[in-house]
PDB file of C-alpha atoms in Angstrom:
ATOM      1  CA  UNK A 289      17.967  30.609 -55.885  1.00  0.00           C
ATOM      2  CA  UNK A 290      18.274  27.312 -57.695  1.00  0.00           C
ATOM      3  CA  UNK A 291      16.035  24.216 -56.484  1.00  0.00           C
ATOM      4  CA  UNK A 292      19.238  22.267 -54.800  1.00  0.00           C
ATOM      5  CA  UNK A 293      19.729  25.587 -52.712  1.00  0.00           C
ATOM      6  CA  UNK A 294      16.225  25.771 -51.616  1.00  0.00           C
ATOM      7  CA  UNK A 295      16.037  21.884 -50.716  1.00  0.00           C
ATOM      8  CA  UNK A 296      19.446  22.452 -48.340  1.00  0.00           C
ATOM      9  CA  UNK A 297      17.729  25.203 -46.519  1.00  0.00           C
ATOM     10  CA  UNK A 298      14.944  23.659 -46.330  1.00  0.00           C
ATOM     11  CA  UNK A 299      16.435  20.445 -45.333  1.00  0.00           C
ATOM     12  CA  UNK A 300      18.742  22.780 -42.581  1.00  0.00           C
ATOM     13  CA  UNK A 301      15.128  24.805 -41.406  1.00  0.00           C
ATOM     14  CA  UNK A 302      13.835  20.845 -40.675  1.00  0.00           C
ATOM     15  CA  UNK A 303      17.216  19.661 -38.614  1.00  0.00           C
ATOM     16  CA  UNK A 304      17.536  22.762 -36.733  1.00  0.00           C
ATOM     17  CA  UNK A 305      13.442  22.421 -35.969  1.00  0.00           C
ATOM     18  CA  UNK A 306      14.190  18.932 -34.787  1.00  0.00           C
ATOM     19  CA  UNK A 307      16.734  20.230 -32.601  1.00  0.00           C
ATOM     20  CA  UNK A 308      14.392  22.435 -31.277  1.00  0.00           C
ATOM     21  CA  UNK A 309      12.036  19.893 -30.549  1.00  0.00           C
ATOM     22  CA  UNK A 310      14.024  17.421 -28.907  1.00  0.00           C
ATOM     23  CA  UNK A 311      15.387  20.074 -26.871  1.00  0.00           C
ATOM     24  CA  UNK A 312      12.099  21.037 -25.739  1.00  0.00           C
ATOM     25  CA  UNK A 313      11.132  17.587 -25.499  1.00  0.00           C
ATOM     26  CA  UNK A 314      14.002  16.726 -23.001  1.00  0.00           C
ATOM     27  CA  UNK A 315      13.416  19.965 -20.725  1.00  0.00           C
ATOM     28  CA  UNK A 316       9.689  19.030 -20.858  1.00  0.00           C
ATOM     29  CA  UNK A 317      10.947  15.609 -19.409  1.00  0.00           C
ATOM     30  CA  UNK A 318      13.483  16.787 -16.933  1.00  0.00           C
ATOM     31  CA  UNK A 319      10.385  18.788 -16.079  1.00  0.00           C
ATOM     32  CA  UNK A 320       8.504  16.409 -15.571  1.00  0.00           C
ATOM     33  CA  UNK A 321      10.917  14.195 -13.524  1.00  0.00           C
ATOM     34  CA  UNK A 322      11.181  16.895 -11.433  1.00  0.00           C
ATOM     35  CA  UNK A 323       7.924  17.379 -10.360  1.00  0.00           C
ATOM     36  CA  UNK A 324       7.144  13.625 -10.243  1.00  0.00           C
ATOM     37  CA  UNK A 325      10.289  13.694  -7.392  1.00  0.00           C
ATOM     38  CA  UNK A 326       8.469  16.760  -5.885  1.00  0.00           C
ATOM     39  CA  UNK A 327       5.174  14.948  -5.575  1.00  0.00           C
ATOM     40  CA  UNK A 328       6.922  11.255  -4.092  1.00  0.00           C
ATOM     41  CA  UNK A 329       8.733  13.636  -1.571  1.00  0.00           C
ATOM     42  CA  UNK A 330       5.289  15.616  -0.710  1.00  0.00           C
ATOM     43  CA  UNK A 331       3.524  11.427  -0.589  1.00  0.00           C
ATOM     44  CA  UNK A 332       6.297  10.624   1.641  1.00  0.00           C
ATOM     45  CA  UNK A 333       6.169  13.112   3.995  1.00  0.00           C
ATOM     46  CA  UNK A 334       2.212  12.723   4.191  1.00  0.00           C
ATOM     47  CA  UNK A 335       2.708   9.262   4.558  1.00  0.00           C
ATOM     48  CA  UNK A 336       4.924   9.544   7.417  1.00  0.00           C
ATOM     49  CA  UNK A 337       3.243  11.726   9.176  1.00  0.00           C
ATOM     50  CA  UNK A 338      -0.014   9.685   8.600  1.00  0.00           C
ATOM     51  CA  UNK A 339       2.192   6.668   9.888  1.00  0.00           C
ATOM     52  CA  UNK A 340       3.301   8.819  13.196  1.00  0.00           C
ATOM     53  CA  UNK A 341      -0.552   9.920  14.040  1.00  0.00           C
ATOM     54  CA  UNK A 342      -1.694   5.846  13.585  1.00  0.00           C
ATOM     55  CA  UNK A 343       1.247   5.013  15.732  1.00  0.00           C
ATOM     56  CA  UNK A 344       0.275   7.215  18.404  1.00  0.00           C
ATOM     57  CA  UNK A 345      -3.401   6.665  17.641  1.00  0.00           C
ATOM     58  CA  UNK A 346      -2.924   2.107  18.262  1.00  0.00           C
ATOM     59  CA  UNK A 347      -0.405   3.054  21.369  1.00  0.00           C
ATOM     60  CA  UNK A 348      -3.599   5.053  22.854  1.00  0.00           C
ATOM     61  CA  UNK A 349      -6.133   2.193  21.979  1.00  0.00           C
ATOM     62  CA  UNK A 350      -3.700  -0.390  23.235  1.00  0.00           C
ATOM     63  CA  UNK A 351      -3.576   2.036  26.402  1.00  0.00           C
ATOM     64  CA  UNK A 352      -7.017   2.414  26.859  1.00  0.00           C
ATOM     65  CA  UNK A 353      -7.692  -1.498  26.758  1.00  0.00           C
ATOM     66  CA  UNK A 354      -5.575  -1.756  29.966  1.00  0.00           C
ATOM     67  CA  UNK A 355      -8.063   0.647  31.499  1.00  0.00           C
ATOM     68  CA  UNK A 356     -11.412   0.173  32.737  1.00  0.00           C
ATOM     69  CA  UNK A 357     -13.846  -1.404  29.528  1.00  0.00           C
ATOM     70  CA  UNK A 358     -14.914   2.053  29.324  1.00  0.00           C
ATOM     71  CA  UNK A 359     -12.200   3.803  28.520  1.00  0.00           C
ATOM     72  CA  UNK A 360     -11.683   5.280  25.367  1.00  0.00           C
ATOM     73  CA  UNK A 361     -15.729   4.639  24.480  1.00  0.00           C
ATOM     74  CA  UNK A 362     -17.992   7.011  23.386  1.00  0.00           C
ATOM     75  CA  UNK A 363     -21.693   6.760  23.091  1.00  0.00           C
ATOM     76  CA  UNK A 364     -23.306   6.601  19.903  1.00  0.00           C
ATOM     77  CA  UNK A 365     -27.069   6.472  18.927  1.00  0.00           C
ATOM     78  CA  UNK A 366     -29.718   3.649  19.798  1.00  0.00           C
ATOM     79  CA  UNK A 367     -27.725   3.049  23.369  1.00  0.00           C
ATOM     80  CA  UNK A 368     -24.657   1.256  21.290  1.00  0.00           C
ATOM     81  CA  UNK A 369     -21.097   2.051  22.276  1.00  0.00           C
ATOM     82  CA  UNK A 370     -18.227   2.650  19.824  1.00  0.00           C
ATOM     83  CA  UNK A 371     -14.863   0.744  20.714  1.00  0.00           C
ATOM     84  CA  UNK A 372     -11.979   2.691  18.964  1.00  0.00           C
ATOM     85  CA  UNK A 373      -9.852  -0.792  19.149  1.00  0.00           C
ATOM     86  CA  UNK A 374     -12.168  -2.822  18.300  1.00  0.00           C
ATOM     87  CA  UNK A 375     -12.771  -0.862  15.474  1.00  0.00           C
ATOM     88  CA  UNK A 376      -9.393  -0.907  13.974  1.00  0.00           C
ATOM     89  CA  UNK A 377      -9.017  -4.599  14.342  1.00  0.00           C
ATOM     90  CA  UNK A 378     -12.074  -5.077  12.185  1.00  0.00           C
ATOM     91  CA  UNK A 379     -10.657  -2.005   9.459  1.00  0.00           C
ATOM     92  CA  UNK A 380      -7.514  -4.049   9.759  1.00  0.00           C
ATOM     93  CA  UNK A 381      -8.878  -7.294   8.590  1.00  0.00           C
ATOM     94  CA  UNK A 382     -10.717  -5.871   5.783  1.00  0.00           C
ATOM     95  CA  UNK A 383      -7.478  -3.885   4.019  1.00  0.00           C
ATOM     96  CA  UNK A 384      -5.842  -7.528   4.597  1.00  0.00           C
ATOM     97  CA  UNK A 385      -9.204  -9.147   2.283  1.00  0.00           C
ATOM     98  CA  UNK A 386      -9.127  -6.337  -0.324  1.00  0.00           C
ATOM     99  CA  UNK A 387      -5.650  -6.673  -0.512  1.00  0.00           C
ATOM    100  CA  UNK A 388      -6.261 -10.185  -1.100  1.00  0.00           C
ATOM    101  CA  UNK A 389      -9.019  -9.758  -3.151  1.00  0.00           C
ATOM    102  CA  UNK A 390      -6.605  -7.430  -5.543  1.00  0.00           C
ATOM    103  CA  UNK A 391      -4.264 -10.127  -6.197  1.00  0.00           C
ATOM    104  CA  UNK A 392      -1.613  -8.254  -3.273  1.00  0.00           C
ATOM    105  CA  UNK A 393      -0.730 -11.978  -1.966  1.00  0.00           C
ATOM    106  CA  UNK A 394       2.038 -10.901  -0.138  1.00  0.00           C
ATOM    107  CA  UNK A 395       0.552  -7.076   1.052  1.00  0.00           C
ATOM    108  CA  UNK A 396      -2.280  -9.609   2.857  1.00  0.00           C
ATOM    109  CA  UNK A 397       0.024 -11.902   4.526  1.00  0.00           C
ATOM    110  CA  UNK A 398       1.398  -8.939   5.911  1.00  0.00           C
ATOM    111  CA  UNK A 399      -1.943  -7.628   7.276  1.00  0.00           C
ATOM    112  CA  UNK A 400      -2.872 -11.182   8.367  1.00  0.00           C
ATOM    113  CA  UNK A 401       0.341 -11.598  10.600  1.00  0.00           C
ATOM    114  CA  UNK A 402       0.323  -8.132  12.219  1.00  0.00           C
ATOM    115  CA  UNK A 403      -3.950  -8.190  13.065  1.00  0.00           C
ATOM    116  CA  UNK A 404      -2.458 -11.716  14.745  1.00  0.00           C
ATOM    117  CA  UNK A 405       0.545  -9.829  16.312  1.00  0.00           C
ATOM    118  CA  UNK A 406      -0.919  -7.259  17.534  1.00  0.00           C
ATOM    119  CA  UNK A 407      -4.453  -8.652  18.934  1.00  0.00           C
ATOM    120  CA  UNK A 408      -3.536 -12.411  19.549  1.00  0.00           C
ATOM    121  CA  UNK A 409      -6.321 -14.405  21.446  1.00  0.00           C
ATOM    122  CA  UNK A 410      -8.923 -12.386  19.867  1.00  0.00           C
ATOM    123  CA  UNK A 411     -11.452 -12.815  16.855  1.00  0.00           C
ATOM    124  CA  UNK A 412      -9.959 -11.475  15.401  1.00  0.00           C
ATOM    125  CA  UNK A 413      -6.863 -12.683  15.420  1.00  0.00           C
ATOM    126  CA  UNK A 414      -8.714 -16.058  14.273  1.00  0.00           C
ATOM    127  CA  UNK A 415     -10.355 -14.857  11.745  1.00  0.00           C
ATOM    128  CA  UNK A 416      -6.820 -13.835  10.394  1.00  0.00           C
ATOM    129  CA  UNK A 417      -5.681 -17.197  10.931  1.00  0.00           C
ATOM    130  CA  UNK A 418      -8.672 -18.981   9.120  1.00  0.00           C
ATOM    131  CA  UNK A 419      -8.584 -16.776   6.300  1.00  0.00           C
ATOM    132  CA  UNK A 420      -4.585 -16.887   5.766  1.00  0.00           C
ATOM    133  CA  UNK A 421      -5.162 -21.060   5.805  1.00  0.00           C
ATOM    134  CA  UNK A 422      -7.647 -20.375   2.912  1.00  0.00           C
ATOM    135  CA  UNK A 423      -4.573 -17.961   1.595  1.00  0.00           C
ATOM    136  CA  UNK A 424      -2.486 -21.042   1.675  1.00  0.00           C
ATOM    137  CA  UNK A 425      -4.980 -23.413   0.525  1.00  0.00           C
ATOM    138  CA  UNK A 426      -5.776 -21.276  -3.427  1.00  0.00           C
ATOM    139  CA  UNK A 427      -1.969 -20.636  -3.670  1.00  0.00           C
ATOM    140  CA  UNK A 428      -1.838 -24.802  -3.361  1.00  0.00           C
ATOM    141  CA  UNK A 429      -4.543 -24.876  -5.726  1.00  0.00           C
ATOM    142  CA  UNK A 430      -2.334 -21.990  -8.562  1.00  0.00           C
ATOM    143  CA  UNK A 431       1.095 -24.348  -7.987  1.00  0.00           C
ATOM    144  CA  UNK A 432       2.504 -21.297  -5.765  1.00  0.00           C
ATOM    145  CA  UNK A 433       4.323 -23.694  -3.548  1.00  0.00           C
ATOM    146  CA  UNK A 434       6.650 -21.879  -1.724  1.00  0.00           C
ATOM    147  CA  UNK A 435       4.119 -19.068  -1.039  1.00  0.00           C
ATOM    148  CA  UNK A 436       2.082 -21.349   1.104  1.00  0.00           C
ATOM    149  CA  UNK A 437       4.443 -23.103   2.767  1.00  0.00           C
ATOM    150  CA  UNK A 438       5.621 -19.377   3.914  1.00  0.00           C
ATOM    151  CA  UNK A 439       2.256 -18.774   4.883  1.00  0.00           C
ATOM    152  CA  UNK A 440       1.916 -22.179   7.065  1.00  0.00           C
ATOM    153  CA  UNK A 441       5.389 -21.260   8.362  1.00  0.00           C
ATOM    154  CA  UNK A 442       4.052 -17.696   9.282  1.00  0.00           C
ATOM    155  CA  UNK A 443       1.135 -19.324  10.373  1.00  0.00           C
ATOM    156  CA  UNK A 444       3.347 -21.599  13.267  1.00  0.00           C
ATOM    157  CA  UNK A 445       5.409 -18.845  14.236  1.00  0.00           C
ATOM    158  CA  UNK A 446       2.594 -16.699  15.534  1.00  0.00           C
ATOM    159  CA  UNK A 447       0.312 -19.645  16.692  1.00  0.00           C
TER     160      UNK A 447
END
């Protein structure tokens, strides 16, 4: 076999390898797609049923605030009671401040205006308010206009 012969197969061995590759490459990808989809559909479906159970969960505590100031209270040590609502308004308000504290600007407005929509003439539905004015007041400060003026506007709707 002459040295021209050799360097064509050898140049057909390295195409037909590349083929290979790429080929495996792409399955490896559609592979990969695949299972990515598998895993948002499996995130979904946790999500929503996570969603469902806190639904039901706020429509009992909201039920059990109509009740006596009892209701829905369990004892816990040193004589203290635990207040299931009470304690979601105060979870509530802290995913709005590390929201706000990772840069989420508009995932905290969110969490401000529904702690005020859903517990308004509380604490904590003031705290919301004060700390969504301070909201408005940095994204003055960084030249985001249009953010705080949503904000103040938000702020109006739900005073």
């Amino acid at each position: 076999m002459s040295s021209s012969d050799k360097e064509r197969n050898q140049r057909a061995n390295d195409e037909k390898a590349d083929r290979e590759s790429s080929a495996s490459q792409a399955s490896g990808r559609r592979q990969s797609r695949a299972a990515s989809k598998r895993q948002t559909q499996e995130t979904k479906q946790r999500t929503g049923k996570a969603a469902d159970e806190r639904q039901r969960e706020e429509q009992a505590a909201g039920n059990d605030d109509r009740r006596s100031t009892q209701a829905g209270r369990r004892p816990v040590a040193n004589g203290q009671v635990f207040d299931p609502s009470a304690a979601i308004k105060v979870e509530r308000l802290r995913l709005a401040r590390r929201w706000r504290e990772a840069g989420l600007t508009y995932s905290a407005i969110y969490a401000y205006s529904q702690v005020m929509e859903r517990y308004p003439c509380t604490g904590a539905s003031r705290a919301a308010a004060e700390e969504l004015l301070e909201m408005a007041k940095e994204q003055l400060d960084e030249e985001r206009y249009y953010t705080a003026l949503g904000i103040f506007n938000r702020l109006e709707e739900l005073a």
